[in-house]
PDB file of C-alpha atoms in Angstrom:
ATOM      1  CA  UNK A   5       0.000   0.000   0.000  1.00  0.00           C
ATOM      2  CA  UNK A   6       2.840   2.414   0.823  1.00  0.00           C
ATOM      3  CA  UNK A   7       4.395   1.805  -2.592  1.00  0.00           C
ATOM      4  CA  UNK A   8       1.081   2.607  -4.247  1.00  0.00           C
ATOM      5  CA  UNK A   9       0.764   5.846  -2.265  1.00  0.00           C
ATOM      6  CA  UNK A  10       4.321   6.909  -3.130  1.00  0.00           C
ATOM      7  CA  UNK A  11       3.585   6.283  -6.792  1.00  0.00           C
ATOM      8  CA  UNK A  12       0.383   8.324  -6.549  1.00  0.00           C
ATOM      9  CA  UNK A  13       2.359  11.181  -5.024  1.00  0.00           C
ATOM     10  CA  UNK A  14       4.894  10.956  -7.855  1.00  0.00           C
ATOM     11  CA  UNK A  15       2.097  10.951 -10.447  1.00  0.00           C
ATOM     12  CA  UNK A  16       0.918  14.264  -8.980  1.00  0.00           C
ATOM     13  CA  UNK A  17       4.410  15.731  -8.550  1.00  0.00           C
ATOM     14  CA  UNK A  18       7.114  13.909 -10.543  1.00  0.00           C
ATOM     15  CA  UNK A  19       9.866  15.856  -8.732  1.00  0.00           C
ATOM     16  CA  UNK A  20       8.695  15.270  -5.161  1.00  0.00           C
ATOM     17  CA  UNK A  21      11.970  14.658  -3.316  1.00  0.00           C
ATOM     18  CA  UNK A  22      10.526  12.975  -0.221  1.00  0.00           C
ATOM     19  CA  UNK A  23       8.332  10.649  -2.281  1.00  0.00           C
ATOM     20  CA  UNK A  24      11.338   9.525  -4.327  1.00  0.00           C
ATOM     21  CA  UNK A  25      13.413   9.064  -1.182  1.00  0.00           C
ATOM     22  CA  UNK A  26      10.639   7.197   0.617  1.00  0.00           C
ATOM     23  CA  UNK A  27       9.940   4.908  -2.314  1.00  0.00           C
ATOM     24  CA  UNK A  28      13.649   4.181  -2.807  1.00  0.00           C
ATOM     25  CA  UNK A  29      13.996   3.307   0.899  1.00  0.00           C
ATOM     26  CA  UNK A  30      10.920   1.096   0.697  1.00  0.00           C
ATOM     27  CA  UNK A  31      12.301  -0.718  -2.353  1.00  0.00           C
ATOM     28  CA  UNK A  32      15.637  -1.329  -0.623  1.00  0.00           C
ATOM     29  CA  UNK A  33      13.892  -2.597   2.511  1.00  0.00           C
ATOM     30  CA  UNK A  34      11.838  -4.887   0.281  1.00  0.00           C
ATOM     31  CA  UNK A  35      15.135  -6.248  -1.115  1.00  0.00           C
ATOM     32  CA  UNK A  36      14.596  -4.567  -4.507  1.00  0.00           C
ATOM     33  CA  UNK A  37      17.837  -2.598  -4.560  1.00  0.00           C
ATOM     34  CA  UNK A  38      18.046  -2.466  -8.354  1.00  0.00           C
ATOM     35  CA  UNK A  39      14.511  -1.101  -8.563  1.00  0.00           C
ATOM     36  CA  UNK A  40      15.525   1.689  -6.180  1.00  0.00           C
ATOM     37  CA  UNK A  41      18.522   2.572  -8.355  1.00  0.00           C
ATOM     38  CA  UNK A  42      16.346   2.432 -11.473  1.00  0.00           C
ATOM     39  CA  UNK A  43      13.752   4.711  -9.878  1.00  0.00           C
ATOM     40  CA  UNK A  44      16.371   7.349  -9.093  1.00  0.00           C
ATOM     41  CA  UNK A  45      18.147   7.033 -12.468  1.00  0.00           C
ATOM     42  CA  UNK A  46      14.826   7.555 -14.250  1.00  0.00           C
ATOM     43  CA  UNK A  47      14.076  10.584 -12.076  1.00  0.00           C
ATOM     44  CA  UNK A  48      17.472  12.001 -12.925  1.00  0.00           C
ATOM     45  CA  UNK A  49      16.876  11.410 -16.647  1.00  0.00           C
ATOM     46  CA  UNK A  50      13.407  12.990 -16.489  1.00  0.00           C
ATOM     47  CA  UNK A  51      14.674  16.014 -14.513  1.00  0.00           C
ATOM     48  CA  UNK A  52      18.180  16.688 -15.842  1.00  0.00           C
ATOM     49  CA  UNK A  53      18.127  20.305 -14.617  1.00  0.00           C
ATOM     50  CA  UNK A  54      17.451  19.330 -11.008  1.00  0.00           C
ATOM     51  CA  UNK A  55      20.278  18.548  -8.591  1.00  0.00           C
ATOM     52  CA  UNK A  56      17.955  16.654  -6.234  1.00  0.00           C
ATOM     53  CA  UNK A  57      17.952  13.334  -8.147  1.00  0.00           C
ATOM     54  CA  UNK A  58      21.762  13.358  -8.024  1.00  0.00           C
ATOM     55  CA  UNK A  59      21.749  13.997  -4.271  1.00  0.00           C
ATOM     56  CA  UNK A  60      19.325  11.112  -3.737  1.00  0.00           C
ATOM     57  CA  UNK A  61      21.322   8.803  -6.007  1.00  0.00           C
ATOM     58  CA  UNK A  62      24.447   9.764  -4.040  1.00  0.00           C
ATOM     59  CA  UNK A  63      22.665   8.866  -0.804  1.00  0.00           C
ATOM     60  CA  UNK A  64      21.766   5.457  -2.212  1.00  0.00           C
ATOM     61  CA  UNK A  65      25.273   4.764  -3.556  1.00  0.00           C
ATOM     62  CA  UNK A  66      26.744   5.795  -0.215  1.00  0.00           C
ATOM     63  CA  UNK A  67      24.335   3.486   1.604  1.00  0.00           C
ATOM     64  CA  UNK A  68      25.745   0.605  -0.432  1.00  0.00           C
ATOM     65  CA  UNK A  69      29.362   1.593   0.214  1.00  0.00           C
ATOM     66  CA  UNK A  70      30.215   3.372  -3.043  1.00  0.00           C
ATOM     67  CA  UNK A  71      31.510   6.691  -1.716  1.00  0.00           C
ATOM     68  CA  UNK A  72      33.413   7.359  -4.949  1.00  0.00           C
ATOM     69  CA  UNK A  73      30.270   7.391  -7.099  1.00  0.00           C
ATOM     70  CA  UNK A  74      28.395   9.258  -4.358  1.00  0.00           C
ATOM     71  CA  UNK A  75      31.091  11.969  -4.329  1.00  0.00           C
ATOM     72  CA  UNK A  76      30.999  12.259  -8.117  1.00  0.00           C
ATOM     73  CA  UNK A  77      27.216  12.676  -8.097  1.00  0.00           C
ATOM     74  CA  UNK A  78      27.409  15.265  -5.330  1.00  0.00           C
ATOM     75  CA  UNK A  79      30.068  17.205  -7.258  1.00  0.00           C
ATOM     76  CA  UNK A  80      27.724  17.208 -10.275  1.00  0.00           C
ATOM     77  CA  UNK A  81      24.834  18.360  -8.075  1.00  0.00           C
ATOM     78  CA  UNK A  82      26.925  21.200  -6.623  1.00  0.00           C
ATOM     79  CA  UNK A  83      28.093  22.255 -10.087  1.00  0.00           C
ATOM     80  CA  UNK A  84      24.500  22.234 -11.282  1.00  0.00           C
ATOM     81  CA  UNK A  85      23.114  23.987  -8.195  1.00  0.00           C
ATOM     82  CA  UNK A  86      25.803  25.828  -6.211  1.00  0.00           C
ATOM     83  CA  UNK A  87      23.195  26.645  -3.545  1.00  0.00           C
ATOM     84  CA  UNK A  88      22.172  23.055  -2.789  1.00  0.00           C
ATOM     85  CA  UNK A  89      22.612  22.726   0.962  1.00  0.00           C
ATOM     86  CA  UNK A  90      21.930  18.977   0.971  1.00  0.00           C
ATOM     87  CA  UNK A  91      24.703  18.374  -1.567  1.00  0.00           C
ATOM     88  CA  UNK A  92      27.223  20.397   0.461  1.00  0.00           C
ATOM     89  CA  UNK A  93      26.256  18.655   3.701  1.00  0.00           C
ATOM     90  CA  UNK A  94      26.483  15.228   2.092  1.00  0.00           C
ATOM     91  CA  UNK A  95      29.861  16.038   0.553  1.00  0.00           C
ATOM     92  CA  UNK A  96      31.053  17.284   3.932  1.00  0.00           C
ATOM     93  CA  UNK A  97      29.953  14.076   5.621  1.00  0.00           C
ATOM     94  CA  UNK A  98      31.734  11.870   3.091  1.00  0.00           C
ATOM     95  CA  UNK A  99      34.910  13.944   3.257  1.00  0.00           C
ATOM     96  CA  UNK A 100      34.843  13.964   7.054  1.00  0.00           C
ATOM     97  CA  UNK A 101      34.443  10.188   7.212  1.00  0.00           C
ATOM     98  CA  UNK A 102      37.342   9.808   4.779  1.00  0.00           C
ATOM     99  CA  UNK A 103      39.535  11.989   6.989  1.00  0.00           C
ATOM    100  CA  UNK A 104      39.608  14.925   4.550  1.00  0.00           C
ATOM    101  CA  UNK A 105      38.874  17.363   7.352  1.00  0.00           C
ATOM    102  CA  UNK A 106      39.773  20.624   5.591  1.00  0.00           C
ATOM    103  CA  UNK A 107      37.591  19.690   2.617  1.00  0.00           C
ATOM    104  CA  UNK A 108      34.765  18.615   4.924  1.00  0.00           C
ATOM    105  CA  UNK A 109      35.043  21.912   6.769  1.00  0.00           C
ATOM    106  CA  UNK A 110      34.814  23.831   3.498  1.00  0.00           C
ATOM    107  CA  UNK A 111      31.705  21.900   2.435  1.00  0.00           C
ATOM    108  CA  UNK A 112      29.964  22.478   5.754  1.00  0.00           C
ATOM    109  CA  UNK A 113      30.875  26.176   5.710  1.00  0.00           C
ATOM    110  CA  UNK A 114      29.452  26.548   2.209  1.00  0.00           C
ATOM    111  CA  UNK A 115      26.231  24.839   3.328  1.00  0.00           C
ATOM    112  CA  UNK A 116      25.967  27.257   6.231  1.00  0.00           C
ATOM    113  CA  UNK A 117      26.654  30.258   3.972  1.00  0.00           C
ATOM    114  CA  UNK A 118      23.790  29.201   1.698  1.00  0.00           C
ATOM    115  CA  UNK A 119      21.405  28.649   4.603  1.00  0.00           C
ATOM    116  CA  UNK A 120      22.349  30.049   7.988  1.00  0.00           C
ATOM    117  CA  UNK A 121      19.359  28.386   9.652  1.00  0.00           C
ATOM    118  CA  UNK A 122      21.148  25.096  10.392  1.00  0.00           C
ATOM    119  CA  UNK A 123      21.899  25.158  14.104  1.00  0.00           C
ATOM    120  CA  UNK A 124      23.606  21.762  14.042  1.00  0.00           C
ATOM    121  CA  UNK A 125      26.289  22.966  11.617  1.00  0.00           C
ATOM    122  CA  UNK A 126      27.855  25.719  13.733  1.00  0.00           C
ATOM    123  CA  UNK A 127      29.151  23.344  16.441  1.00  0.00           C
ATOM    124  CA  UNK A 128      30.227  20.820  13.786  1.00  0.00           C
ATOM    125  CA  UNK A 129      32.194  23.537  11.988  1.00  0.00           C
ATOM    126  CA  UNK A 130      33.778  24.716  15.258  1.00  0.00           C
ATOM    127  CA  UNK A 131      34.817  21.166  16.152  1.00  0.00           C
ATOM    128  CA  UNK A 132      36.285  20.595  12.699  1.00  0.00           C
ATOM    129  CA  UNK A 133      38.157  23.894  12.827  1.00  0.00           C
ATOM    130  CA  UNK A 134      39.776  22.733  16.077  1.00  0.00           C
ATOM    131  CA  UNK A 135      40.580  19.317  14.624  1.00  0.00           C
ATOM    132  CA  UNK A 136      42.135  20.847  11.505  1.00  0.00           C
ATOM    133  CA  UNK A 137      44.153  23.298  13.607  1.00  0.00           C
ATOM    134  CA  UNK A 138      45.427  20.434  15.780  1.00  0.00           C
ATOM    135  CA  UNK A 139      46.295  18.199  12.863  1.00  0.00           C
ATOM    136  CA  UNK A 140      43.147  16.094  12.863  1.00  0.00           C
ATOM    137  CA  UNK A 141      43.115  15.056  16.549  1.00  0.00           C
ATOM    138  CA  UNK A 142      44.487  11.598  15.995  1.00  0.00           C
ATOM    139  CA  UNK A 143      45.678   9.547  18.935  1.00  0.00           C
ATOM    140  CA  UNK A 144      49.363   9.750  19.928  1.00  0.00           C
ATOM    141  CA  UNK A 145      50.167   6.220  18.735  1.00  0.00           C
ATOM    142  CA  UNK A 146      48.853   7.018  15.268  1.00  0.00           C
ATOM    143  CA  UNK A 147      50.703  10.325  15.188  1.00  0.00           C
ATOM    144  CA  UNK A 148      53.927   8.614  16.259  1.00  0.00           C
ATOM    145  CA  UNK A 149      53.457   6.028  13.543  1.00  0.00           C
ATOM    146  CA  UNK A 150      52.984   8.843  11.057  1.00  0.00           C
ATOM    147  CA  UNK A 151      56.123  10.588  12.290  1.00  0.00           C
ATOM    148  CA  UNK A 152      54.346  13.549  13.871  1.00  0.00           C
ATOM    149  CA  UNK A 153      53.890  14.761  17.424  1.00  0.00           C
ATOM    150  CA  UNK A 154      51.026  16.223  19.393  1.00  0.00           C
ATOM    151  CA  UNK A 155      50.837  19.982  19.773  1.00  0.00           C
ATOM    152  CA  UNK A 156      52.613  21.294  22.872  1.00  0.00           C
ATOM    153  CA  UNK A 157      50.499  20.753  25.981  1.00  0.00           C
ATOM    154  CA  UNK A 158      47.968  18.548  24.213  1.00  0.00           C
ATOM    155  CA  UNK A 159      47.073  15.186  25.696  1.00  0.00           C
ATOM    156  CA  UNK A 160      44.593  12.450  25.130  1.00  0.00           C
ATOM    157  CA  UNK A 161      42.749  10.432  27.708  1.00  0.00           C
ATOM    158  CA  UNK A 162      43.054   6.667  27.220  1.00  0.00           C
ATOM    159  CA  UNK A 163      39.797   5.255  25.920  1.00  0.00           C
ATOM    160  CA  UNK A 164      38.556   8.752  25.097  1.00  0.00           C
ATOM    161  CA  UNK A 165      38.075  10.412  21.755  1.00  0.00           C
ATOM    162  CA  UNK A 166      38.722  13.863  23.211  1.00  0.00           C
ATOM    163  CA  UNK A 167      41.959  15.777  23.450  1.00  0.00           C
ATOM    164  CA  UNK A 168      42.617  18.379  26.076  1.00  0.00           C
ATOM    165  CA  UNK A 169      44.870  21.363  25.864  1.00  0.00           C
ATOM    166  CA  UNK A 170      44.900  23.212  29.165  1.00  0.00           C
ATOM    167  CA  UNK A 171      41.285  23.693  30.188  1.00  0.00           C
ATOM    168  CA  UNK A 172      39.718  23.371  26.746  1.00  0.00           C
ATOM    169  CA  UNK A 173      38.344  20.094  25.446  1.00  0.00           C
ATOM    170  CA  UNK A 174      38.003  19.485  21.718  1.00  0.00           C
ATOM    171  CA  UNK A 175      35.689  16.678  20.639  1.00  0.00           C
ATOM    172  CA  UNK A 176      37.298  14.241  18.247  1.00  0.00           C
ATOM    173  CA  UNK A 177      34.183  14.316  16.085  1.00  0.00           C
ATOM    174  CA  UNK A 178      30.645  15.493  16.113  1.00  0.00           C
ATOM    175  CA  UNK A 179      27.882  13.019  15.253  1.00  0.00           C
ATOM    176  CA  UNK A 180      27.327  12.339  11.577  1.00  0.00           C
ATOM    177  CA  UNK A 181      25.127  14.827   9.756  1.00  0.00           C
ATOM    178  CA  UNK A 182      21.590  13.544  10.008  1.00  0.00           C
ATOM    179  CA  UNK A 183      22.846  10.059  10.798  1.00  0.00           C
ATOM    180  CA  UNK A 184      19.441   8.698   9.784  1.00  0.00           C
ATOM    181  CA  UNK A 185      20.639   8.555   6.184  1.00  0.00           C
ATOM    182  CA  UNK A 186      19.134  11.839   5.017  1.00  0.00           C
ATOM    183  CA  UNK A 187      21.418  14.676   4.089  1.00  0.00           C
TER     184      UNK A 187
END
């Protein structure tokens, strides 16, 4: 019944983002992964001037572990619509997870510049700025293995993902952007 309702919504509005997302999720949950990819490819073909199908396709590729294709689709979406907040946030998330902190920071900052009404991004940006300034906040063993040292006065607490420097504490990472799978 849900599939029928999603299709009715798409008949009324062929570019309805949430209906495409919901139907794609339903198809994946129903073990029809290829149908979900086909749905989003067809949407992209029918709406070549919209960045949204690319963002949704990127979400689906990322869900199945293909960050490379997801990043390529997000880059296309950003080129097509340089004000697409979802594309910037998604690109930031992928870059952050891949350890490309400066690039992630740039993506998040661009998302916030486009739409300043994203209260979750300001603390994420602040945390990333600290991590970038401190060389990524990796643990001392990893830094030693990489031939680098911690900043003067910086320490880590065993079993903790936080680093302290004097009285300030910098989180090693904020939670993933909309960790529910939606950018």
